[in-house]
Amino acid sequence: MLLADEAQHFVRAPDWTWYILFYFFLAGLSGGSYVIATLFRLRGGRSDEPAARLGYYVAFLALLLCPILLTLDLGKPLRFWHMMWNTTPGDAGLTLKYWSPMSVGVWALVVFGAFATVSFVEALVRDQKIRLPLARRAVRLLDGTLGKVVITVGAVFGLFIAGYTGVLLAVSNQPVWSDTWALGGLFLASGLSGSAALLLFLLRYRPEAEASADTLIISERLYALLELALIVVFVLTLIPAGALGIAFGFPWILLWLVAFAGLAPGIGGLLTARLAVTGEGVAVPVHSGSVATSVATSRPKSVATSVAIPGLVLLGVLALRAAVIFSIQ
Amino acid sequence: MAQITPGQAYGFFTDTSVCIGCKACEVACKTWNELPANEPVFGDGYDNTGRLDAQNWRHVQFIDNVPDKSLGTGQGKAWLMMSDVCKHCQHASCMDVCPTGAIIRTEFDSVYIQPDVCNGCRNCIAACPYDVISQDEDKGVAQKCTLCYDRLQGGMEPACAKACPTESIQFGPVEELQRAARQRVTDLHEQGVPEARLYGDDSSIYGGLNAFFLLMDEPEAYHLPNKENAVRPGRNNAGGYLGALGTAVLAVLGGLIALRRRREPAAETPSGADTTSPPSPETEAGED
Ligand code: SF4
């Protein structure tokens, strides 16, 4: 790069590697699935409720691993609670630094964890997997406005969890990471597209949620578009910093290619079918609304498209984060 | 050295123009702080320390600028030597991001990582613009120069300053050091050494460095960020969160569009009503 005002970095990489990569991945899927589930429940029809519950299941299960990964990554795993409780002698107490995304993120994880757990249990009860009378009575509290408020607030934290990891990288003095403001949005968009793909894949195991397949397909396309736009912003912000070559150099370009391959189904679908679901070039064989009831019960799906394409999208989500994390370290 | 009193800002003035590269500071630091010695490395230079890290809290940089044709003697140009150390920044990037509160400012105004509070998240390593901190493999915590916190508490100056034979490393109250440093630059300029300059003596670099330097070349030559690049990690908070917020708004809109698109054609066809009430026992179960 020949630009005069290239950012100088004389820093050491923090050695955030595999644990952090998978944490970022799962945080994106957990937060993203919660957001999609909430949209289904608040704005979808009654037929979207099974997909909404599926989303809450995914959000909780993906989140379960997150604290474990984060704890294992610490040099002193048994001191994980120091993130919340400052043990400085004479200054002990709860600690939250709003200007440190890692500190904010820990608390957001705790809060989001509570919402994800509530929604998970609620979905279990509504699916009659839990039949305790007490649980049913508790869930009945969530039937009305309170339930809507809970999932809305939960979704806000879901959006935060899916995106703040990118901000955490940016709030540093590392090349690439600190040279752009796009990473938070980029991780959020890719977390959402990955979540839509994952839910689409899981519809195989939940036929009654089949009615939501079209919505997931279209959402995935729109999130892929958003992600592509943010990759463009990412590139544009790296040029003046002279960091493009670091982020996209060999061998990282290979990971970027995988990330782009993961965008292909969504962008391709958008180009060929816009916002319509035509059955051509879509991830899962779908039915139009008018024949939903007859198809949902019987039609076998093509394994190649219903497994391979969501798999590709998810691989892309992982590769994107790997490229961002590893290229500078 | 006069008495060391808590409540006053102490630091180093490292004058690279008189550094002879003897590494007495490194040895004294390792001895006092019980840091493991380095394996001897014989590369193509005199530097077998490499860089500052968890085990090296002073590092004498040897920057080889030997020109092809000779310039005459002296002036400290051909070899730049600099005993590098934690700058104990007034606006310390490491302290900004530390989520545990392990990194504190002591009563001597130094930046100190409490080893019993640090949990090894390594966020400070990503933040420090001077490549000062690294994680101790065995202890699992981040380590760096402590400005000999224990010695200061006992009224003794830091080991490196005590050992330095040329007074390249001077320890004292920051204000006194700044005054001495400015005098030194003026003297050097008068002696015909125009390249001498101070780095970090005023607030232009991270609000002022308690451990500041007299350099014989551009800061970049010593792997120090210049004024424009001495920026704090927190600068990216607003942009990062705003970018994520914008994305979140667009993403929710996208989700709503996807939901509407799906429902529109369904509403047009009479049989579309079926989609809103599939024979799903689970859905019913939720309502009862
Ligand atoms: S030089 Fe690095 S480690 Fe030392 S106070 Fe400044 S930011 Fe922290």
PDB file of N, CA and C in Angstrom, chain A residues 7-8 10-12 14-16 39 43 46-48 53 73-76 79 82-83 86-89 97 99-100 102 126 128 170-174 178 185 188 192 211 214-215 219 222-223 289-290, chain B residues 52 95-98 100-101 114-115 117-123 125-129 131 133 139-140 220 223 225-226 229 231 235-237 247 251 254 256 258-259 262-263 275-276 282 284-286:
ATOM      1  N   ALA A   7      -1.997   3.251   9.006  1.00  0.00           N
ATOM      2  CA  ALA A   7      -1.927   3.128  10.461  1.00  0.00           C
ATOM      3  C   ALA A   7      -0.720   2.272  10.829  1.00  0.00           C
ATOM      4  N   GLN A   8       0.002   2.712  11.861  1.00  0.00           N
ATOM      5  CA  GLN A   8       1.118   1.885  12.332  1.00  0.00           C
ATOM      6  C   GLN A   8       0.661   1.062  13.520  1.00  0.00           C
ATOM      7  N   PHE A  10       2.390  -1.480  16.398  1.00  0.00           N
ATOM      8  CA  PHE A  10       3.562  -2.172  16.954  1.00  0.00           C
ATOM      9  C   PHE A  10       3.083  -3.019  18.115  1.00  0.00           C
ATOM     10  N   VAL A  11       2.131  -3.868  17.832  1.00  0.00           N
ATOM     11  CA  VAL A  11       1.452  -4.593  18.903  1.00  0.00           C
ATOM     12  C   VAL A  11       1.729  -6.091  18.818  1.00  0.00           C
ATOM     13  N   ARG A  12       1.334  -6.766  19.874  1.00  0.00           N
ATOM     14  CA  ARG A  12       1.432  -8.217  19.916  1.00  0.00           C
ATOM     15  C   ARG A  12       0.007  -8.789  19.833  1.00  0.00           C
ATOM     16  N   PRO A  14      -3.078 -11.197  20.676  1.00  0.00           N
ATOM     17  CA  PRO A  14      -3.470 -11.733  21.984  1.00  0.00           C
ATOM     18  C   PRO A  14      -3.593 -13.250  22.027  1.00  0.00           C
ATOM     19  N   ASP A  15      -3.334 -13.922  20.937  1.00  0.00           N
ATOM     20  CA  ASP A  15      -3.473 -15.381  20.911  1.00  0.00           C
ATOM     21  C   ASP A  15      -4.878 -15.837  21.253  1.00  0.00           C
ATOM     22  N   TRP A  16      -5.824 -15.163  20.663  1.00  0.00           N
ATOM     23  CA  TRP A  16      -7.196 -15.657  20.770  1.00  0.00           C
ATOM     24  C   TRP A  16      -7.400 -16.590  19.589  1.00  0.00           C
ATOM     25  N   LEU A  39     -38.913 -12.855  15.893  1.00  0.00           N
ATOM     26  CA  LEU A  39     -39.637 -12.283  14.752  1.00  0.00           C
ATOM     27  C   LEU A  39     -40.782 -13.201  14.346  1.00  0.00           C
ATOM     28  N   ARG A  43     -44.315 -11.508  14.733  1.00  0.00           N
ATOM     29  CA  ARG A  43     -44.841 -10.997  13.474  1.00  0.00           C
ATOM     30  C   ARG A  43     -45.316 -12.091  12.529  1.00  0.00           C
ATOM     31  N   ARG A  46     -49.693 -18.133  13.071  1.00  0.00           N
ATOM     32  CA  ARG A  46     -49.660 -19.219  14.050  1.00  0.00           C
ATOM     33  C   ARG A  46     -48.824 -20.391  13.540  1.00  0.00           C
ATOM     34  N   SER A  47     -48.771 -20.521  12.234  1.00  0.00           N
ATOM     35  CA  SER A  47     -48.009 -21.637  11.667  1.00  0.00           C
ATOM     36  C   SER A  47     -46.504 -21.449  11.865  1.00  0.00           C
ATOM     37  N   ASP A  48     -46.094 -20.233  12.240  1.00  0.00           N
ATOM     38  CA  ASP A  48     -44.664 -19.986  12.455  1.00  0.00           C
ATOM     39  C   ASP A  48     -44.229 -20.335  13.869  1.00  0.00           C
ATOM     40  N   ARG A  53     -40.239 -21.843  18.185  1.00  0.00           N
ATOM     41  CA  ARG A  53     -39.741 -22.673  19.294  1.00  0.00           C
ATOM     42  C   ARG A  53     -38.428 -23.345  18.920  1.00  0.00           C
ATOM     43  N   ASP A  73     -10.537 -20.624  27.631  1.00  0.00           N
ATOM     44  CA  ASP A  73      -9.552 -19.782  26.961  1.00  0.00           C
ATOM     45  C   ASP A  73      -8.733 -18.958  27.944  1.00  0.00           C
ATOM     46  N   LEU A  74      -9.230 -18.784  29.146  1.00  0.00           N
ATOM     47  CA  LEU A  74      -8.510 -17.948  30.118  1.00  0.00           C
ATOM     48  C   LEU A  74      -7.206 -18.622  30.549  1.00  0.00           C
ATOM     49  N   GLY A  75      -6.229 -17.789  30.882  1.00  0.00           N
ATOM     50  CA  GLY A  75      -5.003 -18.330  31.448  1.00  0.00           C
ATOM     51  C   GLY A  75      -5.259 -18.930  32.822  1.00  0.00           C
ATOM     52  N   LYS A  76      -6.227 -18.384  33.520  1.00  0.00           N
ATOM     53  CA  LYS A  76      -6.621 -18.846  34.854  1.00  0.00           C
ATOM     54  C   LYS A  76      -8.119 -19.138  34.830  1.00  0.00           C
ATOM     55  N   ARG A  79     -10.602 -18.415  37.595  1.00  0.00           N
ATOM     56  CA  ARG A  79     -10.888 -17.025  37.958  1.00  0.00           C
ATOM     57  C   ARG A  79     -11.867 -16.383  36.978  1.00  0.00           C
ATOM     58  N   HIS A  82     -13.817 -13.398  38.019  1.00  0.00           N
ATOM     59  CA  HIS A  82     -13.195 -12.081  38.160  1.00  0.00           C
ATOM     60  C   HIS A  82     -13.706 -11.101  37.106  1.00  0.00           C
ATOM     61  N   MET A  83     -14.288 -11.646  36.024  1.00  0.00           N
ATOM     62  CA  MET A  83     -14.874 -10.782  34.993  1.00  0.00           C
ATOM     63  C   MET A  83     -16.037  -9.967  35.561  1.00  0.00           C
ATOM     64  N   ASN A  86     -14.692  -7.725  40.849  1.00  0.00           N
ATOM     65  CA  ASN A  86     -13.334  -7.219  40.968  1.00  0.00           C
ATOM     66  C   ASN A  86     -12.809  -7.583  42.358  1.00  0.00           C
ATOM     67  N   THR A  87     -11.671  -8.273  42.394  1.00  0.00           N
ATOM     68  CA  THR A  87     -11.148  -8.728  43.679  1.00  0.00           C
ATOM     69  C   THR A  87     -10.007  -7.860  44.188  1.00  0.00           C
ATOM     70  N   THR A  88      -9.816  -6.695  43.562  1.00  0.00           N
ATOM     71  CA  THR A  88      -8.745  -5.803  44.022  1.00  0.00           C
ATOM     72  C   THR A  88      -8.940  -5.477  45.507  1.00  0.00           C
ATOM     73  N   PRO A  89      -7.916  -5.718  46.323  1.00  0.00           N
ATOM     74  CA  PRO A  89      -8.063  -5.425  47.753  1.00  0.00           C
ATOM     75  C   PRO A  89      -8.432  -3.958  47.960  1.00  0.00           C
ATOM     76  N   LYS A  97     -17.331  -2.190  33.031  1.00  0.00           N
ATOM     77  CA  LYS A  97     -16.719  -1.051  32.358  1.00  0.00           C
ATOM     78  C   LYS A  97     -17.385  -0.915  31.002  1.00  0.00           C
ATOM     79  N   TRP A  99     -16.914   0.925  28.641  1.00  0.00           N
ATOM     80  CA  TRP A  99     -16.015   1.224  27.532  1.00  0.00           C
ATOM     81  C   TRP A  99     -15.166   0.004  27.148  1.00  0.00           C
ATOM     82  N   SER A 100     -15.310  -1.075  27.861  1.00  0.00           N
ATOM     83  CA  SER A 100     -14.585  -2.292  27.489  1.00  0.00           C
ATOM     84  C   SER A 100     -15.585  -3.346  27.016  1.00  0.00           C
ATOM     85  N   MET A 102     -15.373  -6.327  26.320  1.00  0.00           N
ATOM     86  CA  MET A 102     -15.295  -7.632  26.961  1.00  0.00           C
ATOM     87  C   MET A 102     -16.074  -7.621  28.278  1.00  0.00           C
ATOM     88  N   ARG A 126     -44.511 -25.427  26.174  1.00  0.00           N
ATOM     89  CA  ARG A 126     -45.527 -25.282  25.121  1.00  0.00           C
ATOM     90  C   ARG A 126     -45.517 -26.495  24.187  1.00  0.00           C
ATOM     91  N   GLN A 128     -45.044 -29.343  25.247  1.00  0.00           N
ATOM     92  CA  GLN A 128     -45.444 -30.419  26.154  1.00  0.00           C
ATOM     93  C   GLN A 128     -44.316 -31.415  26.414  1.00  0.00           C
ATOM     94  N   ALA A 170     -12.457  -4.791  17.517  1.00  0.00           N
ATOM     95  CA  ALA A 170     -12.111  -3.452  17.037  1.00  0.00           C
ATOM     96  C   ALA A 170     -11.554  -2.582  18.160  1.00  0.00           C
ATOM     97  N   VAL A 171     -12.031  -2.797  19.381  1.00  0.00           N
ATOM     98  CA  VAL A 171     -11.551  -1.993  20.508  1.00  0.00           C
ATOM     99  C   VAL A 171     -10.220  -2.573  20.988  1.00  0.00           C
ATOM    100  N   SER A 172      -9.200  -2.310  20.187  1.00  0.00           N
ATOM    101  CA  SER A 172      -7.850  -2.802  20.465  1.00  0.00           C
ATOM    102  C   SER A 172      -6.911  -1.903  19.680  1.00  0.00           C
ATOM    103  N   ASN A 173      -5.658  -2.280  19.605  1.00  0.00           N
ATOM    104  CA  ASN A 173      -4.750  -1.565  18.713  1.00  0.00           C
ATOM    105  C   ASN A 173      -4.168  -2.513  17.676  1.00  0.00           C
ATOM    106  N   GLN A 174      -4.916  -3.576  17.357  1.00  0.00           N
ATOM    107  CA  GLN A 174      -4.435  -4.562  16.401  1.00  0.00           C
ATOM    108  C   GLN A 174      -4.671  -4.075  14.973  1.00  0.00           C
ATOM    109  N   SER A 178      -8.675  -3.037  14.476  1.00  0.00           N
ATOM    110  CA  SER A 178      -8.922  -1.681  14.962  1.00  0.00           C
ATOM    111  C   SER A 178      -8.944  -0.673  13.819  1.00  0.00           C
ATOM    112  N   GLY A 185     -21.103  -5.145  12.891  1.00  0.00           N
ATOM    113  CA  GLY A 185     -22.209  -5.389  11.968  1.00  0.00           C
ATOM    114  C   GLY A 185     -21.979  -6.636  11.138  1.00  0.00           C
ATOM    115  N   LEU A 188     -22.686  -9.696  13.105  1.00  0.00           N
ATOM    116  CA  LEU A 188     -24.126  -9.799  13.351  1.00  0.00           C
ATOM    117  C   LEU A 188     -24.832 -10.332  12.109  1.00  0.00           C
ATOM    118  N   LEU A 192     -26.725 -13.945  11.700  1.00  0.00           N
ATOM    119  CA  LEU A 192     -28.136 -14.091  11.339  1.00  0.00           C
ATOM    120  C   LEU A 192     -28.300 -14.994  10.115  1.00  0.00           C
ATOM    121  N   ALA A 211     -43.871 -24.842   7.499  1.00  0.00           N
ATOM    122  CA  ALA A 211     -44.561 -23.677   6.939  1.00  0.00           C
ATOM    123  C   ALA A 211     -43.681 -22.433   6.962  1.00  0.00           C
ATOM    124  N   ASP A 214     -40.211 -20.925   3.777  1.00  0.00           N
ATOM    125  CA  ASP A 214     -40.083 -19.821   2.814  1.00  0.00           C
ATOM    126  C   ASP A 214     -39.502 -18.580   3.473  1.00  0.00           C
ATOM    127  N   THR A 215     -40.037 -18.271   4.638  1.00  0.00           N
ATOM    128  CA  THR A 215     -39.562 -17.077   5.342  1.00  0.00           C
ATOM    129  C   THR A 215     -38.083 -17.196   5.656  1.00  0.00           C
ATOM    130  N   SER A 219     -35.274 -14.744   4.400  1.00  0.00           N
ATOM    131  CA  SER A 219     -34.447 -14.053   5.402  1.00  0.00           C
ATOM    132  C   SER A 219     -32.976 -14.311   5.127  1.00  0.00           C
ATOM    133  N   LEU A 222     -31.662 -12.150   2.479  1.00  0.00           N
ATOM    134  CA  LEU A 222     -31.502 -10.742   2.850  1.00  0.00           C
ATOM    135  C   LEU A 222     -30.308 -10.559   3.793  1.00  0.00           C
ATOM    136  N   TYR A 223     -30.125 -11.514   4.708  1.00  0.00           N
ATOM    137  CA  TYR A 223     -28.982 -11.412   5.620  1.00  0.00           C
ATOM    138  C   TYR A 223     -27.671 -11.599   4.865  1.00  0.00           C
ATOM    139  N   GLY A 289     -47.636 -21.558  -0.378  1.00  0.00           N
ATOM    140  CA  GLY A 289     -48.556 -21.546   0.754  1.00  0.00           C
ATOM    141  C   GLY A 289     -49.828 -22.343   0.510  1.00  0.00           C
ATOM    142  N   SER A 290     -50.318 -22.326  -0.717  1.00  0.00           N
ATOM    143  CA  SER A 290     -51.626 -22.918  -0.951  1.00  0.00           C
ATOM    144  C   SER A 290     -51.628 -24.434  -0.817  1.00  0.00           C
TER     145      SER A 290
ATOM    146  N   LEU B  52       9.943  -7.137  24.403  1.00  0.00           N
ATOM    147  CA  LEU B  52       9.389  -7.141  25.757  1.00  0.00           C
ATOM    148  C   LEU B  52       8.314  -8.221  25.844  1.00  0.00           C
ATOM    149  N   MET B  95      -5.169  -0.686  30.465  1.00  0.00           N
ATOM    150  CA  MET B  95      -6.084  -0.477  31.575  1.00  0.00           C
ATOM    151  C   MET B  95      -7.502  -0.221  31.065  1.00  0.00           C
ATOM    152  N   ASP B  96      -7.592   0.478  29.918  1.00  0.00           N
ATOM    153  CA  ASP B  96      -8.902   0.768  29.337  1.00  0.00           C
ATOM    154  C   ASP B  96      -9.711  -0.506  29.138  1.00  0.00           C
ATOM    155  N   VAL B  97      -9.092  -1.519  28.548  1.00  0.00           N
ATOM    156  CA  VAL B  97      -9.884  -2.680  28.133  1.00  0.00           C
ATOM    157  C   VAL B  97      -9.972  -3.763  29.204  1.00  0.00           C
ATOM    158  N   CYS B  98      -9.090  -3.742  30.198  1.00  0.00           N
ATOM    159  CA  CYS B  98      -9.053  -4.821  31.191  1.00  0.00           C
ATOM    160  C   CYS B  98     -10.425  -5.012  31.837  1.00  0.00           C
ATOM    161  N   THR B 100     -11.331  -7.109  34.284  1.00  0.00           N
ATOM    162  CA  THR B 100     -11.383  -7.567  35.669  1.00  0.00           C
ATOM    163  C   THR B 100     -11.013  -6.485  36.673  1.00  0.00           C
ATOM    164  N   GLY B 101     -10.438  -5.393  36.185  1.00  0.00           N
ATOM    165  CA  GLY B 101      -9.922  -4.401  37.112  1.00  0.00           C
ATOM    166  C   GLY B 101      -8.577  -4.799  37.686  1.00  0.00           C
ATOM    167  N   GLN B 114      -2.161  -6.566  38.797  1.00  0.00           N
ATOM    168  CA  GLN B 114      -2.183  -7.378  40.019  1.00  0.00           C
ATOM    169  C   GLN B 114      -2.248  -8.854  39.631  1.00  0.00           C
ATOM    170  N   PRO B 115      -1.211  -9.603  39.962  1.00  0.00           N
ATOM    171  CA  PRO B 115      -1.162 -10.993  39.486  1.00  0.00           C
ATOM    172  C   PRO B 115      -2.245 -11.876  40.095  1.00  0.00           C
ATOM    173  N   VAL B 117      -5.331 -10.895  40.642  1.00  0.00           N
ATOM    174  CA  VAL B 117      -6.655 -10.507  40.146  1.00  0.00           C
ATOM    175  C   VAL B 117      -6.801 -10.875  38.671  1.00  0.00           C
ATOM    176  N   CYS B 118      -5.704 -10.742  37.914  1.00  0.00           N
ATOM    177  CA  CYS B 118      -5.709 -11.044  36.476  1.00  0.00           C
ATOM    178  C   CYS B 118      -6.163 -12.482  36.256  1.00  0.00           C
ATOM    179  N   ASN B 119      -7.068 -12.691  35.269  1.00  0.00           N
ATOM    180  CA  ASN B 119      -7.475 -14.059  34.965  1.00  0.00           C
ATOM    181  C   ASN B 119      -7.005 -14.539  33.596  1.00  0.00           C
ATOM    182  N   GLY B 120      -6.125 -13.783  32.984  1.00  0.00           N
ATOM    183  CA  GLY B 120      -5.510 -14.272  31.746  1.00  0.00           C
ATOM    184  C   GLY B 120      -6.392 -14.194  30.519  1.00  0.00           C
ATOM    185  N   CYS B 121      -7.218 -13.131  30.401  1.00  0.00           N
ATOM    186  CA  CYS B 121      -8.081 -13.019  29.213  1.00  0.00           C
ATOM    187  C   CYS B 121      -7.311 -12.469  28.013  1.00  0.00           C
ATOM    188  N   ARG B 122      -6.231 -11.766  28.264  1.00  0.00           N
ATOM    189  CA  ARG B 122      -5.317 -11.273  27.237  1.00  0.00           C
ATOM    190  C   ARG B 122      -5.842 -10.083  26.440  1.00  0.00           C
ATOM    191  N   ASN B 123      -6.887  -9.449  26.945  1.00  0.00           N
ATOM    192  CA  ASN B 123      -7.398  -8.269  26.255  1.00  0.00           C
ATOM    193  C   ASN B 123      -6.374  -7.139  26.282  1.00  0.00           C
ATOM    194  N   ILE B 125      -3.215  -7.407  26.082  1.00  0.00           N
ATOM    195  CA  ILE B 125      -2.176  -7.657  25.082  1.00  0.00           C
ATOM    196  C   ILE B 125      -2.624  -7.114  23.731  1.00  0.00           C
ATOM    197  N   ALA B 126      -3.934  -7.302  23.436  1.00  0.00           N
ATOM    198  CA  ALA B 126      -4.470  -6.799  22.164  1.00  0.00           C
ATOM    199  C   ALA B 126      -4.480  -5.275  22.137  1.00  0.00           C
ATOM    200  N   ALA B 127      -4.481  -4.655  23.319  1.00  0.00           N
ATOM    201  CA  ALA B 127      -4.658  -3.211  23.375  1.00  0.00           C
ATOM    202  C   ALA B 127      -3.348  -2.433  23.444  1.00  0.00           C
ATOM    203  N   CYS B 128      -2.362  -2.927  24.190  1.00  0.00           N
ATOM    204  CA  CYS B 128      -1.128  -2.151  24.399  1.00  0.00           C
ATOM    205  C   CYS B 128      -0.473  -1.839  23.067  1.00  0.00           C
ATOM    206  N   PRO B 129      -0.298  -0.553  22.748  1.00  0.00           N
ATOM    207  CA  PRO B 129       0.261  -0.179  21.455  1.00  0.00           C
ATOM    208  C   PRO B 129       1.769  -0.355  21.391  1.00  0.00           C
ATOM    209  N   ASP B 131       3.460  -3.257  22.513  1.00  0.00           N
ATOM    210  CA  ASP B 131       3.897  -4.656  22.532  1.00  0.00           C
ATOM    211  C   ASP B 131       4.647  -4.979  23.835  1.00  0.00           C
ATOM    212  N   ILE B 133       3.088  -6.227  26.956  1.00  0.00           N
ATOM    213  CA  ILE B 133       2.570  -7.279  27.839  1.00  0.00           C
ATOM    214  C   ILE B 133       2.546  -8.611  27.107  1.00  0.00           C
ATOM    215  N   LYS B 139       2.197 -19.175  34.906  1.00  0.00           N
ATOM    216  CA  LYS B 139       1.294 -18.547  35.867  1.00  0.00           C
ATOM    217  C   LYS B 139      -0.070 -18.250  35.271  1.00  0.00           C
ATOM    218  N   GLY B 140      -0.150 -18.197  33.934  1.00  0.00           N
ATOM    219  CA  GLY B 140      -1.442 -17.971  33.295  1.00  0.00           C
ATOM    220  C   GLY B 140      -1.967 -16.559  33.412  1.00  0.00           C
ATOM    221  N   GLU B 220       9.101   5.976  14.934  1.00  0.00           N
ATOM    222  CA  GLU B 220       8.836   4.741  14.187  1.00  0.00           C
ATOM    223  C   GLU B 220      10.084   3.878  14.078  1.00  0.00           C
ATOM    224  N   HIS B 223      10.134   1.496  16.722  1.00  0.00           N
ATOM    225  CA  HIS B 223       8.861   0.778  16.849  1.00  0.00           C
ATOM    226  C   HIS B 223       7.943   1.433  17.872  1.00  0.00           C
ATOM    227  N   PRO B 225       4.764   4.200  18.086  1.00  0.00           N
ATOM    228  CA  PRO B 225       3.813   4.936  17.245  1.00  0.00           C
ATOM    229  C   PRO B 225       4.026   6.438  17.376  1.00  0.00           C
ATOM    230  N   ASN B 226       3.934   7.149  16.253  1.00  0.00           N
ATOM    231  CA  ASN B 226       4.061   8.603  16.320  1.00  0.00           C
ATOM    232  C   ASN B 226       2.754   9.210  16.831  1.00  0.00           C
ATOM    233  N   ASN B 229      -0.555   8.157  15.375  1.00  0.00           N
ATOM    234  CA  ASN B 229      -0.930   6.758  15.554  1.00  0.00           C
ATOM    235  C   ASN B 229      -1.027   6.333  17.010  1.00  0.00           C
ATOM    236  N   VAL B 231      -3.139   6.098  19.397  1.00  0.00           N
ATOM    237  CA  VAL B 231      -4.585   6.203  19.604  1.00  0.00           C
ATOM    238  C   VAL B 231      -5.038   5.119  20.567  1.00  0.00           C
ATOM    239  N   ARG B 235     -11.435   4.326  20.963  1.00  0.00           N
ATOM    240  CA  ARG B 235     -11.906   5.140  19.844  1.00  0.00           C
ATOM    241  C   ARG B 235     -12.883   4.372  18.966  1.00  0.00           C
ATOM    242  N   ASN B 236     -12.799   3.037  19.001  1.00  0.00           N
ATOM    243  CA  ASN B 236     -13.641   2.233  18.114  1.00  0.00           C
ATOM    244  C   ASN B 236     -14.941   1.789  18.754  1.00  0.00           C
ATOM    245  N   ASN B 237     -15.173   2.162  20.012  1.00  0.00           N
ATOM    246  CA  ASN B 237     -16.428   1.767  20.654  1.00  0.00           C
ATOM    247  C   ASN B 237     -17.627   2.321  19.904  1.00  0.00           C
ATOM    248  N   THR B 247     -26.759  -2.276  11.429  1.00  0.00           N
ATOM    249  CA  THR B 247     -26.976  -3.617  10.889  1.00  0.00           C
ATOM    250  C   THR B 247     -28.180  -4.267  11.543  1.00  0.00           C
ATOM    251  N   ALA B 251     -31.346  -5.631   9.716  1.00  0.00           N
ATOM    252  CA  ALA B 251     -31.614  -7.065   9.803  1.00  0.00           C
ATOM    253  C   ALA B 251     -33.039  -7.321  10.263  1.00  0.00           C
ATOM    254  N   GLY B 254     -35.222  -6.646   7.436  1.00  0.00           N
ATOM    255  CA  GLY B 254     -35.147  -7.765   6.496  1.00  0.00           C
ATOM    256  C   GLY B 254     -36.017  -8.922   6.947  1.00  0.00           C
ATOM    257  N   LEU B 256     -38.643  -8.769   8.797  1.00  0.00           N
ATOM    258  CA  LEU B 256     -40.057  -8.409   8.637  1.00  0.00           C
ATOM    259  C   LEU B 256     -40.473  -8.503   7.180  1.00  0.00           C
ATOM    260  N   ALA B 258     -39.199 -10.485   4.984  1.00  0.00           N
ATOM    261  CA  ALA B 258     -39.306 -11.907   4.659  1.00  0.00           C
ATOM    262  C   ALA B 258     -40.637 -12.459   5.162  1.00  0.00           C
ATOM    263  N   LEU B 259     -41.056 -12.033   6.335  1.00  0.00           N
ATOM    264  CA  LEU B 259     -42.330 -12.527   6.871  1.00  0.00           C
ATOM    265  C   LEU B 259     -43.507 -12.017   6.039  1.00  0.00           C
ATOM    266  N   ARG B 262     -43.872 -13.660   2.548  1.00  0.00           N
ATOM    267  CA  ARG B 262     -44.416 -15.013   2.584  1.00  0.00           C
ATOM    268  C   ARG B 262     -45.934 -14.956   2.770  1.00  0.00           C
ATOM    269  N   ARG B 263     -46.396 -13.975   3.523  1.00  0.00           N
ATOM    270  CA  ARG B 263     -47.815 -13.984   3.841  1.00  0.00           C
ATOM    271  C   ARG B 263     -48.673 -13.397   2.736  1.00  0.00           C
ATOM    272  N   THR B 275     -52.745 -22.085   5.839  1.00  0.00           N
ATOM    273  CA  THR B 275     -51.406 -22.002   6.408  1.00  0.00           C
ATOM    274  C   THR B 275     -51.422 -21.435   7.816  1.00  0.00           C
ATOM    275  N   THR B 276     -52.415 -20.651   8.100  1.00  0.00           N
ATOM    276  CA  THR B 276     -52.420 -20.033   9.423  1.00  0.00           C
ATOM    277  C   THR B 276     -52.893 -20.982  10.515  1.00  0.00           C
ATOM    278  N   GLU B 282     -49.021 -29.297  18.722  1.00  0.00           N
ATOM    279  CA  GLU B 282     -48.154 -28.536  19.615  1.00  0.00           C
ATOM    280  C   GLU B 282     -48.634 -27.099  19.749  1.00  0.00           C
ATOM    281  N   GLU B 284     -51.529 -25.925  19.396  1.00  0.00           N
ATOM    282  CA  GLU B 284     -52.722 -25.889  20.241  1.00  0.00           C
ATOM    283  C   GLU B 284     -52.323 -26.006  21.717  1.00  0.00           C
ATOM    284  N   ALA B 285     -51.370 -26.898  21.947  1.00  0.00           N
ATOM    285  CA  ALA B 285     -50.985 -27.161  23.336  1.00  0.00           C
ATOM    286  C   ALA B 285     -50.529 -25.891  24.036  1.00  0.00           C
ATOM    287  N   GLY B 286     -49.880 -25.029  23.238  1.00  0.00           N
ATOM    288  CA  GLY B 286     -49.381 -23.807  23.838  1.00  0.00           C
ATOM    289  C   GLY B 286     -50.500 -22.912  24.346  1.00  0.00           C
TER     290      GLY B 286
END
